[in-house]
Amino acid sequence: MNNFENPWRPRTDLRITSVRAIVTAPEGTALVVVRIDTNEPGLYGLGCATFTQRWMAVRSFIDDHVARLLIGRYPGDIGDLTRLIGFTGYWRGGPVTNNAISGVDQALWDIAGKRAGMPVHELLGGKVRAAADTYLHAAGRTIDETLDDAEQLIEQGQRCVRLQLSTPGGGGYGAPPVPTEYPDAPYRNGWSARDYLRRTPALFEAARNRLPDNVELLHDVHSRLTPKDAVWLARALEPYRLFFLEDVLPPEHWDRLPEVRAASPVPIAVGELTTSFQDAARLIQGKGVDLIRSHLSDVGGLSAGRKLADLAEVNGVRTAWHGPGDTSPIGAAANVALDVVSPAFGIQEGHVYNEATHEVFPGTLRIENGWLTPNDAPGWGIDIDESAAARFPAELSGHDAWAAGVRRPDGALEAP
């Protein structure tokens, strides 16, 4: 038992006996999962704490700091335990702390569902929709390559597709690198916002001429534009009826989002880079977004996401939770649990996990005809095979190198 006693007597003698981080990379991207064990044999919970670029810091925080706070405590006090983690560090907040809190929060919800014999979405009040509509990513070096990729997704049942096109210098986010167009520049493989602004409308003009008219199109700027350039791009894309335009401004300039949104004929989706519940709440209340895009493992987990979904509902904002391959299958399950219970649902970013991931995480959700449906098993309905996870160790590479590699032709570092 630790030195901090609960301020009330729990209903049972159930106690937390172990808290630890499991890191695995079955697709090459580091996924961090929190496992919380209890003194009831076979009763444990799993939560997503994935911060791919700083996974070692999150793992250490969980194993070396969080575990000693929680062992001996009652796992039903979810709100008290997560606040305890956040408040015991004098300088609190930040993505490392909030990822750890998120993983603990989701693991405790998993335990709660297993104790109740119910899936987590039923603990939240039950479904208001049967499944969540998803979008997947299409990308290519050329417009034709991108649209070829999009057509394959549409043939698989996707009704919503994000389109990304390469630009020189690696700045065409989500698309393959292409050769430099600045051989005489100080940084010869630089990325230019002007090139990006010129090419992107051409991509969507071709998409509307080639793809079925009822397919929803989306695009991710990835936080690289000025407010004026963001407005220019949004207006240039108006004829192509985008479902949303994502992350038009870097977080340093989110105070300018209300004016961008007011001038934009295209819905604005922002929030992937929020690192606290409060940051995300300010976006929703600040009238600068049409859809909130937070990564649940960065803002406090399921509990924070539930509050944000309610806040979005009363402010006329929709949810579009972050959910690519650097979200673990546990994190994806948390996303979908909120999707099916919230009237504020807009769309869900999806990812097709490889078979190795399904081996590591039995019960991982599969997209079927563009839809994601939560498991009906108690908790998340997803387990982890630790022997399989150990066959896919995480490395300190990949995302770190990629994030440092996007520069302008003059050599200035740009957002990843």
GROMACS .gro file of C-alpha atoms in nm, residues 107-244:
model
  138
  107ALA     CA    1  -0.730   0.105  -1.879
  108LEU     CA    2  -0.954   0.185  -1.582
  109TRP     CA    3  -1.257   0.212  -1.812
  110ASP     CA    4  -1.164  -0.128  -1.955
  111ILE     CA    5  -1.164  -0.270  -1.603
  112ALA     CA    6  -1.497  -0.101  -1.529
  113GLY     CA    7  -1.654  -0.258  -1.837
  114LYS     CA    8  -1.520  -0.602  -1.750
  115ARG     CA    9  -1.650  -0.573  -1.394
  116ALA     CA   10  -1.993  -0.472  -1.522
  117GLY     CA   11  -1.994  -0.731  -1.801
  118MET     CA   12  -2.064  -0.451  -2.050
  119PRO     CA   13  -1.881  -0.286  -2.341
  120VAL     CA   14  -1.755   0.062  -2.256
  121HIS     CA   15  -2.000   0.233  -2.491
  122GLU     CA   16  -2.289   0.096  -2.284
  123LEU     CA   17  -2.134   0.239  -1.969
  124LEU     CA   18  -2.144   0.577  -2.146
  125GLY     CA   19  -2.518   0.552  -2.205
  126GLY     CA   20  -2.542   0.331  -2.509
  127LYS     CA   21  -2.551   0.387  -2.881
  128VAL     CA   22  -2.718   0.669  -3.068
  129ARG     CA   23  -2.588   0.519  -3.397
  130ALA     CA   24  -2.498   0.168  -3.505
  131ALA     CA   25  -2.148   0.243  -3.636
  132ALA     CA   26  -1.904   0.521  -3.719
  133ASP     CA   27  -1.844   0.637  -4.074
  134THR     CA   28  -1.472   0.656  -4.147
  135TYR     CA   29  -1.228   0.812  -4.388
  136LEU     CA   30  -0.898   0.668  -4.508
  137HIS     CA   31  -0.597   0.833  -4.671
  138ALA     CA   32  -0.514   0.837  -5.043
  139ALA     CA   33  -0.182   0.981  -5.156
  140GLY     CA   34   0.058   0.980  -5.449
  141ARG     CA   35   0.349   1.150  -5.622
  142THR     CA   36   0.116   1.275  -5.893
  143ILE     CA   37  -0.251   1.363  -5.916
  144ASP     CA   38  -0.322   1.045  -6.109
  145GLU     CA   39  -0.143   0.831  -5.847
  146THR     CA   40  -0.344   0.992  -5.568
  147LEU     CA   41  -0.674   0.938  -5.749
  148ASP     CA   42  -0.580   0.579  -5.836
  149ASP     CA   43  -0.529   0.520  -5.465
  150ALA     CA   44  -0.860   0.690  -5.386
  151GLU     CA   45  -1.047   0.474  -5.636
  152GLN     CA   46  -0.914   0.159  -5.470
  153LEU     CA   47  -1.044   0.279  -5.134
  154ILE     CA   48  -1.382   0.364  -5.284
  155GLU     CA   49  -1.402   0.015  -5.436
  156GLN     CA   50  -1.347  -0.123  -5.085
  157GLY     CA   51  -1.653   0.066  -4.959
  158GLN     CA   52  -1.512   0.399  -4.843
  159ARG     CA   53  -1.747   0.693  -4.886
  160CYS     CA   54  -1.496   0.945  -4.747
  161VAL     CA   55  -1.133   0.982  -4.857
  162ARG     CA   56  -0.856   1.221  -4.759
  163LEU     CA   57  -0.643   1.328  -5.057
  164GLN     CA   58  -0.275   1.424  -5.025
  165LEU     CA   59  -0.030   1.508  -5.305
  166SER     CA   60   0.349   1.513  -5.301
  167THR     CA   61   0.531   1.844  -5.322
  168PRO     CA   62   0.911   1.883  -5.340
  169GLY     CA   63   1.086   1.872  -5.006
  170GLY     CA   64   0.861   1.623  -4.829
  171GLY     CA   65   0.610   1.886  -4.728
  172GLY     CA   66   0.321   1.725  -4.912
  173TYR     CA   67   0.213   1.564  -4.587
  174GLY     CA   68   0.113   1.200  -4.609
  175ALA     CA   69   0.249   1.158  -4.962
  176PRO     CA   70   0.579   1.013  -5.090
  177PRO     CA   71   0.882   1.243  -5.136
  178VAL     CA   72   0.955   1.373  -5.485
  179PRO     CA   73   1.276   1.520  -5.633
  180THR     CA   74   1.383   1.873  -5.554
  181GLU     CA   75   1.281   2.170  -5.765
  182TYR     CA   76   1.535   2.401  -5.599
  183PRO     CA   77   1.880   2.268  -5.698
  184ASP     CA   78   2.045   2.608  -5.647
  185ALA     CA   79   1.875   2.703  -5.320
  186PRO     CA   80   2.062   2.708  -4.985
  187TYR     CA   81   1.853   2.402  -4.894
  188ARG     CA   82   1.816   2.223  -5.225
  189ASN     CA   83   1.537   1.988  -5.119
  190GLY     CA   84   1.321   2.257  -4.963
  191TRP     CA   85   0.942   2.272  -4.941
  192SER     CA   86   0.758   2.583  -5.059
  193ALA     CA   87   0.413   2.687  -4.941
  194ARG     CA   88   0.363   2.861  -5.275
  195ASP     CA   89   0.410   2.531  -5.461
  196TYR     CA   90   0.168   2.364  -5.222
  197LEU     CA   91  -0.097   2.634  -5.271
  198ARG     CA   92  -0.062   2.608  -5.646
  199ARG     CA   93  -0.090   2.229  -5.666
  200THR     CA   94  -0.358   2.149  -5.410
  201PRO     CA   95  -0.660   2.306  -5.588
  202ALA     CA   96  -0.557   2.124  -5.907
  203LEU     CA   97  -0.572   1.795  -5.716
  204PHE     CA   98  -0.928   1.855  -5.602
  205GLU     CA   99  -1.043   1.981  -5.940
  206ALA     CA  100  -0.923   1.654  -6.093
  207ALA     CA  101  -1.081   1.456  -5.808
  208ARG     CA  102  -1.425   1.605  -5.866
  209ASN     CA  103  -1.397   1.533  -6.238
  210ARG     CA  104  -1.291   1.171  -6.185
  211LEU     CA  105  -1.433   1.037  -5.859
  212PRO     CA  106  -1.803   0.970  -5.787
  213ASP     CA  107  -1.982   1.289  -5.694
  214ASN     CA  108  -2.119   1.145  -5.369
  215VAL     CA  109  -1.773   1.067  -5.228
  216GLU     CA  110  -1.670   1.306  -4.951
  217LEU     CA  111  -1.323   1.457  -4.992
  218LEU     CA  112  -1.093   1.578  -4.712
  219HIS     CA  113  -0.747   1.732  -4.693
  220ASP     CA  114  -0.480   1.785  -4.425
  221VAL     CA  115  -0.265   2.101  -4.445
  222HIS     CA  116  -0.065   1.982  -4.141
  223SER     CA  117  -0.028   2.320  -3.973
  224ARG     CA  118   0.193   2.491  -4.229
  225LEU     CA  119   0.010   2.802  -4.349
  226THR     CA  120  -0.029   3.162  -4.242
  227PRO     CA  121  -0.382   3.285  -4.168
  228LYS     CA  122  -0.404   3.467  -4.503
  229ASP     CA  123  -0.277   3.165  -4.699
  230ALA     CA  124  -0.524   2.945  -4.512
  231VAL     CA  125  -0.814   3.166  -4.619
  232TRP     CA  126  -0.686   3.173  -4.978
  233LEU     CA  127  -0.667   2.791  -4.988
  234ALA     CA  128  -1.011   2.746  -4.833
  235ARG     CA  129  -1.166   2.978  -5.090
  236ALA     CA  130  -0.980   2.813  -5.376
  237LEU     CA  131  -1.120   2.476  -5.264
  238GLU     CA  132  -1.482   2.597  -5.232
  239PRO     CA  133  -1.600   2.455  -5.569
  240TYR     CA  134  -1.493   2.105  -5.468
  241ARG     CA  135  -1.713   2.080  -5.157
  242LEU     CA  136  -1.465   1.937  -4.908
  243PHE     CA  137  -1.601   1.762  -4.600
  244PHE     CA  138  -1.328   1.942  -4.409
   0.00000   0.00000   0.00000
